[in-house]
Amino acid sequence: MPIEKNQVVLFHYSVRDEHGNAIEDSHGGEPNAYLHGHGGVIRGLEEAIEGRDAGDTFSVTVTPDKAYGPRKEGAVQRVPIKHLMGAKRWKKGMIAQVQTEQGPRHVVVAKVGHKFADVDTNHPMAGKTLTFDIEIIDVRAAEPEEIAHGHAHGPGGHHH
């Protein structure tokens, strides 16, 4: 079943930066699930997966314009440390999650003070050319509820 809009795709991936440094690897856990055609993965990855089938393995290099965008200069904000989620003690370079009006967002800690931290609001992978090694595990038709919600449910997907 070639992958097209409104299908749920389960896949494993590993990703590395332009210098070949490993960033993430989903192997060893459950495969990721997303609803194809609904923006559940970065655009360059979704374009590369389109038309593929379960069992396919491939590599794709994605430039910043189709990944997490360019780095924006001056994107540092001061926030109360109590708003940082993900650790008890913070150090420069750590990735935190903050709640925004648009939902949760990852930020990089730039400087830590007594009660406040300066955080870089660029996505940690902004400005990077990324190479993904993809293994498509399964493809299935989406349930009407998944299409209505705009995301996959069940293992590797969203849980309500």
PDB file of C-alpha atoms in Angstrom:
ATOM      1  CA  MET A   1       0.000   0.000   0.000  1.00  0.00           C
ATOM      2  CA  PRO A   2       1.921   3.088  -1.182  1.00  0.00           C
ATOM      3  CA  ILE A   3       1.906   5.808   1.460  1.00  0.00           C
ATOM      4  CA  GLU A   4      -0.477   8.679   0.770  1.00  0.00           C
ATOM      5  CA  LYS A   5      -2.606  11.186   2.678  1.00  0.00           C
ATOM      6  CA  ASN A   6      -4.753   9.849   5.529  1.00  0.00           C
ATOM      7  CA  GLN A   7      -2.680   6.747   6.158  1.00  0.00           C
ATOM      8  CA  VAL A   8      -0.976   5.959   9.451  1.00  0.00           C
ATOM      9  CA  VAL A   9       2.737   5.245   9.036  1.00  0.00           C
ATOM     10  CA  LEU A  10       4.820   3.453  11.673  1.00  0.00           C
ATOM     11  CA  PHE A  11       8.556   3.897  11.228  1.00  0.00           C
ATOM     12  CA  HIS A  12      11.905   3.723  12.960  1.00  0.00           C
ATOM     13  CA  TYR A  13      14.543   6.342  12.305  1.00  0.00           C
ATOM     14  CA  SER A  14      17.983   7.521  13.191  1.00  0.00           C
ATOM     15  CA  VAL A  15      19.074  11.074  12.484  1.00  0.00           C
ATOM     16  CA  ARG A  16      22.489  12.701  12.293  1.00  0.00           C
ATOM     17  CA  ASP A  17      23.686  16.241  11.653  1.00  0.00           C
ATOM     18  CA  GLU A  18      25.781  17.517   8.731  1.00  0.00           C
ATOM     19  CA  HIS A  19      28.959  16.408  10.567  1.00  0.00           C
ATOM     20  CA  GLY A  20      27.717  12.824  10.945  1.00  0.00           C
ATOM     21  CA  ASN A  21      27.036  13.191  14.685  1.00  0.00           C
ATOM     22  CA  ALA A  22      24.153  10.984  15.872  1.00  0.00           C
ATOM     23  CA  ILE A  23      21.285  13.053  17.290  1.00  0.00           C
ATOM     24  CA  GLU A  24      18.431  10.601  17.855  1.00  0.00           C
ATOM     25  CA  ASP A  25      17.588   6.955  17.227  1.00  0.00           C
ATOM     26  CA  SER A  26      14.168   5.362  17.732  1.00  0.00           C
ATOM     27  CA  HIS A  27      15.421   1.774  17.494  1.00  0.00           C
ATOM     28  CA  GLY A  28      15.123  -0.028  20.799  1.00  0.00           C
ATOM     29  CA  GLY A  29      11.714   1.555  21.438  1.00  0.00           C
ATOM     30  CA  GLU A  30       8.334   1.508  19.762  1.00  0.00           C
ATOM     31  CA  PRO A  31       8.205   2.812  16.190  1.00  0.00           C
ATOM     32  CA  ASN A  32       6.904   6.337  15.698  1.00  0.00           C
ATOM     33  CA  ALA A  33       3.420   6.681  14.231  1.00  0.00           C
ATOM     34  CA  TYR A  34       2.038   9.658  12.342  1.00  0.00           C
ATOM     35  CA  LEU A  35      -0.900  10.507  10.108  1.00  0.00           C
ATOM     36  CA  HIS A  36       0.532  11.156   6.649  1.00  0.00           C
ATOM     37  CA  GLY A  37      -0.405  14.465   5.026  1.00  0.00           C
ATOM     38  CA  HIS A  38      -1.239  16.256   8.287  1.00  0.00           C
ATOM     39  CA  GLY A  39       2.132  17.788   9.237  1.00  0.00           C
ATOM     40  CA  GLY A  40       2.950  15.227  11.932  1.00  0.00           C
ATOM     41  CA  VAL A  41       6.587  15.042  10.808  1.00  0.00           C
ATOM     42  CA  ILE A  42       8.869  17.625   9.207  1.00  0.00           C
ATOM     43  CA  ARG A  43       8.000  18.466   5.611  1.00  0.00           C
ATOM     44  CA  GLY A  44      11.174  17.053   4.020  1.00  0.00           C
ATOM     45  CA  LEU A  45      10.671  13.714   5.744  1.00  0.00           C
ATOM     46  CA  GLU A  46       6.990  13.528   4.810  1.00  0.00           C
ATOM     47  CA  GLU A  47       7.863  14.275   1.161  1.00  0.00           C
ATOM     48  CA  ALA A  48      10.500  11.496   1.174  1.00  0.00           C
ATOM     49  CA  ILE A  49       8.071   8.963   2.701  1.00  0.00           C
ATOM     50  CA  GLU A  50       5.243   9.711   0.224  1.00  0.00           C
ATOM     51  CA  GLY A  51       4.683   6.739  -2.123  1.00  0.00           C
ATOM     52  CA  ARG A  52       6.861   4.313  -0.134  1.00  0.00           C
ATOM     53  CA  ASP A  53       5.675   0.985   1.294  1.00  0.00           C
ATOM     54  CA  ALA A  54       5.982  -1.004   4.512  1.00  0.00           C
ATOM     55  CA  GLY A  55       9.376  -2.711   4.572  1.00  0.00           C
ATOM     56  CA  ASP A  56      11.155   0.091   2.692  1.00  0.00           C
ATOM     57  CA  THR A  57      14.421   1.377   4.126  1.00  0.00           C
ATOM     58  CA  PHE A  58      16.089   4.528   2.812  1.00  0.00           C
ATOM     59  CA  SER A  59      18.135   7.592   3.724  1.00  0.00           C
ATOM     60  CA  VAL A  60      17.184  11.188   3.057  1.00  0.00           C
ATOM     61  CA  THR A  61      19.014  14.456   3.715  1.00  0.00           C
ATOM     62  CA  VAL A  62      16.731  17.324   4.692  1.00  0.00           C
ATOM     63  CA  THR A  63      17.797  20.972   4.555  1.00  0.00           C
ATOM     64  CA  PRO A  64      16.689  23.473   7.250  1.00  0.00           C
ATOM     65  CA  ASP A  65      13.965  24.981   5.027  1.00  0.00           C
ATOM     66  CA  LYS A  66      12.168  21.586   5.030  1.00  0.00           C
ATOM     67  CA  ALA A  67      13.122  20.646   8.596  1.00  0.00           C
ATOM     68  CA  TYR A  68      13.129  23.000  11.588  1.00  0.00           C
ATOM     69  CA  GLY A  69      13.826  26.250   9.725  1.00  0.00           C
ATOM     70  CA  PRO A  70      16.788  28.623   9.920  1.00  0.00           C
ATOM     71  CA  ARG A  71      18.197  29.813  13.232  1.00  0.00           C
ATOM     72  CA  LYS A  72      16.759  33.186  14.228  1.00  0.00           C
ATOM     73  CA  GLU A  73      19.222  35.588  15.810  1.00  0.00           C
ATOM     74  CA  GLY A  74      18.072  37.325  18.980  1.00  0.00           C
ATOM     75  CA  ALA A  75      15.708  34.516  19.908  1.00  0.00           C
ATOM     76  CA  VAL A  76      16.771  34.487  23.571  1.00  0.00           C
ATOM     77  CA  GLN A  77      14.164  35.083  26.265  1.00  0.00           C
ATOM     78  CA  ARG A  78      14.393  35.292  30.054  1.00  0.00           C
ATOM     79  CA  VAL A  79      11.963  32.957  31.824  1.00  0.00           C
ATOM     80  CA  PRO A  80      11.459  31.923  35.451  1.00  0.00           C
ATOM     81  CA  ILE A  81      13.322  28.676  36.133  1.00  0.00           C
ATOM     82  CA  LYS A  82      10.138  27.192  37.601  1.00  0.00           C
ATOM     83  CA  HIS A  83       8.650  27.250  34.057  1.00  0.00           C
ATOM     84  CA  LEU A  84      11.366  24.937  32.666  1.00  0.00           C
ATOM     85  CA  MET A  85      10.310  21.275  32.487  1.00  0.00           C
ATOM     86  CA  GLY A  86      12.573  18.258  32.153  1.00  0.00           C
ATOM     87  CA  ALA A  87      15.143  18.494  34.972  1.00  0.00           C
ATOM     88  CA  LYS A  88      15.591  19.698  38.544  1.00  0.00           C
ATOM     89  CA  ARG A  89      18.919  21.487  38.037  1.00  0.00           C
ATOM     90  CA  TRP A  90      19.687  23.367  34.849  1.00  0.00           C
ATOM     91  CA  LYS A  91      22.992  23.983  33.070  1.00  0.00           C
ATOM     92  CA  LYS A  92      23.895  25.816  29.889  1.00  0.00           C
ATOM     93  CA  GLY A  93      23.224  23.708  26.793  1.00  0.00           C
ATOM     94  CA  MET A  94      20.490  21.555  28.324  1.00  0.00           C
ATOM     95  CA  ILE A  95      17.200  21.183  26.436  1.00  0.00           C
ATOM     96  CA  ALA A  96      14.093  22.179  28.388  1.00  0.00           C
ATOM     97  CA  GLN A  97      10.424  22.198  27.573  1.00  0.00           C
ATOM     98  CA  VAL A  98       8.287  25.277  28.202  1.00  0.00           C
ATOM     99  CA  GLN A  99       4.545  25.734  27.846  1.00  0.00           C
ATOM    100  CA  THR A 100       3.565  28.434  25.322  1.00  0.00           C
ATOM    101  CA  GLU A 101       0.299  29.705  23.879  1.00  0.00           C
ATOM    102  CA  GLN A 102       0.972  27.364  20.928  1.00  0.00           C
ATOM    103  CA  GLY A 103       1.586  24.355  23.200  1.00  0.00           C
ATOM    104  CA  PRO A 104       4.807  22.790  24.519  1.00  0.00           C
ATOM    105  CA  ARG A 105       8.074  23.949  22.957  1.00  0.00           C
ATOM    106  CA  HIS A 106      11.684  22.826  23.277  1.00  0.00           C
ATOM    107  CA  VAL A 107      14.267  25.473  24.153  1.00  0.00           C
ATOM    108  CA  VAL A 108      18.002  25.402  24.861  1.00  0.00           C
ATOM    109  CA  VAL A 109      19.213  26.851  28.154  1.00  0.00           C
ATOM    110  CA  ALA A 110      21.693  29.646  27.367  1.00  0.00           C
ATOM    111  CA  LYS A 111      22.363  30.999  30.883  1.00  0.00           C
ATOM    112  CA  VAL A 112      21.140  30.091  34.363  1.00  0.00           C
ATOM    113  CA  GLY A 113      20.666  32.561  37.205  1.00  0.00           C
ATOM    114  CA  HIS A 114      19.191  32.187  40.680  1.00  0.00           C
ATOM    115  CA  LYS A 115      15.502  32.510  39.701  1.00  0.00           C
ATOM    116  CA  PHE A 116      15.595  33.075  35.942  1.00  0.00           C
ATOM    117  CA  ALA A 117      17.156  31.407  32.930  1.00  0.00           C
ATOM    118  CA  ASP A 118      17.891  32.778  29.479  1.00  0.00           C
ATOM    119  CA  VAL A 119      16.648  30.310  26.874  1.00  0.00           C
ATOM    120  CA  ASP A 120      17.197  30.136  23.137  1.00  0.00           C
ATOM    121  CA  THR A 121      13.748  29.663  21.602  1.00  0.00           C
ATOM    122  CA  ASN A 122      15.101  28.312  18.318  1.00  0.00           C
ATOM    123  CA  HIS A 123      14.313  24.625  17.920  1.00  0.00           C
ATOM    124  CA  PRO A 124      17.452  22.687  18.971  1.00  0.00           C
ATOM    125  CA  MET A 125      17.789  21.419  15.366  1.00  0.00           C
ATOM    126  CA  ALA A 126      17.045  24.759  13.663  1.00  0.00           C
ATOM    127  CA  GLY A 127      19.578  25.671  10.998  1.00  0.00           C
ATOM    128  CA  LYS A 128      20.839  22.089  10.684  1.00  0.00           C
ATOM    129  CA  THR A 129      20.902  19.880   7.617  1.00  0.00           C
ATOM    130  CA  LEU A 130      19.764  16.480   8.870  1.00  0.00           C
ATOM    131  CA  THR A 131      20.194  12.996   7.419  1.00  0.00           C
ATOM    132  CA  PHE A 132      17.566  10.439   8.353  1.00  0.00           C
ATOM    133  CA  ASP A 133      17.843   6.665   7.981  1.00  0.00           C
ATOM    134  CA  ILE A 134      14.247   5.417   7.785  1.00  0.00           C
ATOM    135  CA  GLU A 135      12.718   1.959   8.122  1.00  0.00           C
ATOM    136  CA  ILE A 136       8.989   1.853   7.395  1.00  0.00           C
ATOM    137  CA  ILE A 137       7.474  -0.791   9.659  1.00  0.00           C
ATOM    138  CA  ASP A 138       3.767  -0.641   8.806  1.00  0.00           C
ATOM    139  CA  VAL A 139       1.201   1.375   6.852  1.00  0.00           C
ATOM    140  CA  ARG A 140      -2.539   1.281   7.476  1.00  0.00           C
ATOM    141  CA  ALA A 141      -5.638   3.277   6.599  1.00  0.00           C
ATOM    142  CA  ALA A 142      -6.422   5.887   9.247  1.00  0.00           C
ATOM    143  CA  GLU A 143      -9.561   5.617  11.356  1.00  0.00           C
ATOM    144  CA  PRO A 144     -12.112   8.432  10.865  1.00  0.00           C
ATOM    145  CA  GLU A 145     -11.377   9.670  14.420  1.00  0.00           C
ATOM    146  CA  GLU A 146      -7.639   9.940  13.610  1.00  0.00           C
ATOM    147  CA  ILE A 147      -8.386  11.990  10.488  1.00  0.00           C
ATOM    148  CA  ALA A 148     -10.753  14.240  12.486  1.00  0.00           C
ATOM    149  CA  HIS A 149      -8.083  14.763  15.168  1.00  0.00           C
ATOM    150  CA  GLY A 150      -5.242  15.177  12.659  1.00  0.00           C
ATOM    151  CA  HIS A 151      -2.932  12.595  14.269  1.00  0.00           C
ATOM    152  CA  ALA A 152      -2.394   8.844  14.717  1.00  0.00           C
ATOM    153  CA  HIS A 153      -3.694   7.058  17.805  1.00  0.00           C
ATOM    154  CA  GLY A 154      -2.401   3.922  19.495  1.00  0.00           C
ATOM    155  CA  PRO A 155       1.174   2.610  19.860  1.00  0.00           C
ATOM    156  CA  GLY A 156       3.725   5.200  18.751  1.00  0.00           C
ATOM    157  CA  GLY A 157       0.978   7.793  18.245  1.00  0.00           C
ATOM    158  CA  HIS A 158      -1.112  10.152  20.374  1.00  0.00           C
ATOM    159  CA  HIS A 159      -2.978   8.912  23.454  1.00  0.00           C
ATOM    160  CA  HIS A 160      -6.134  10.659  24.683  1.00  0.00           C
TER     161      HIS A 160
END
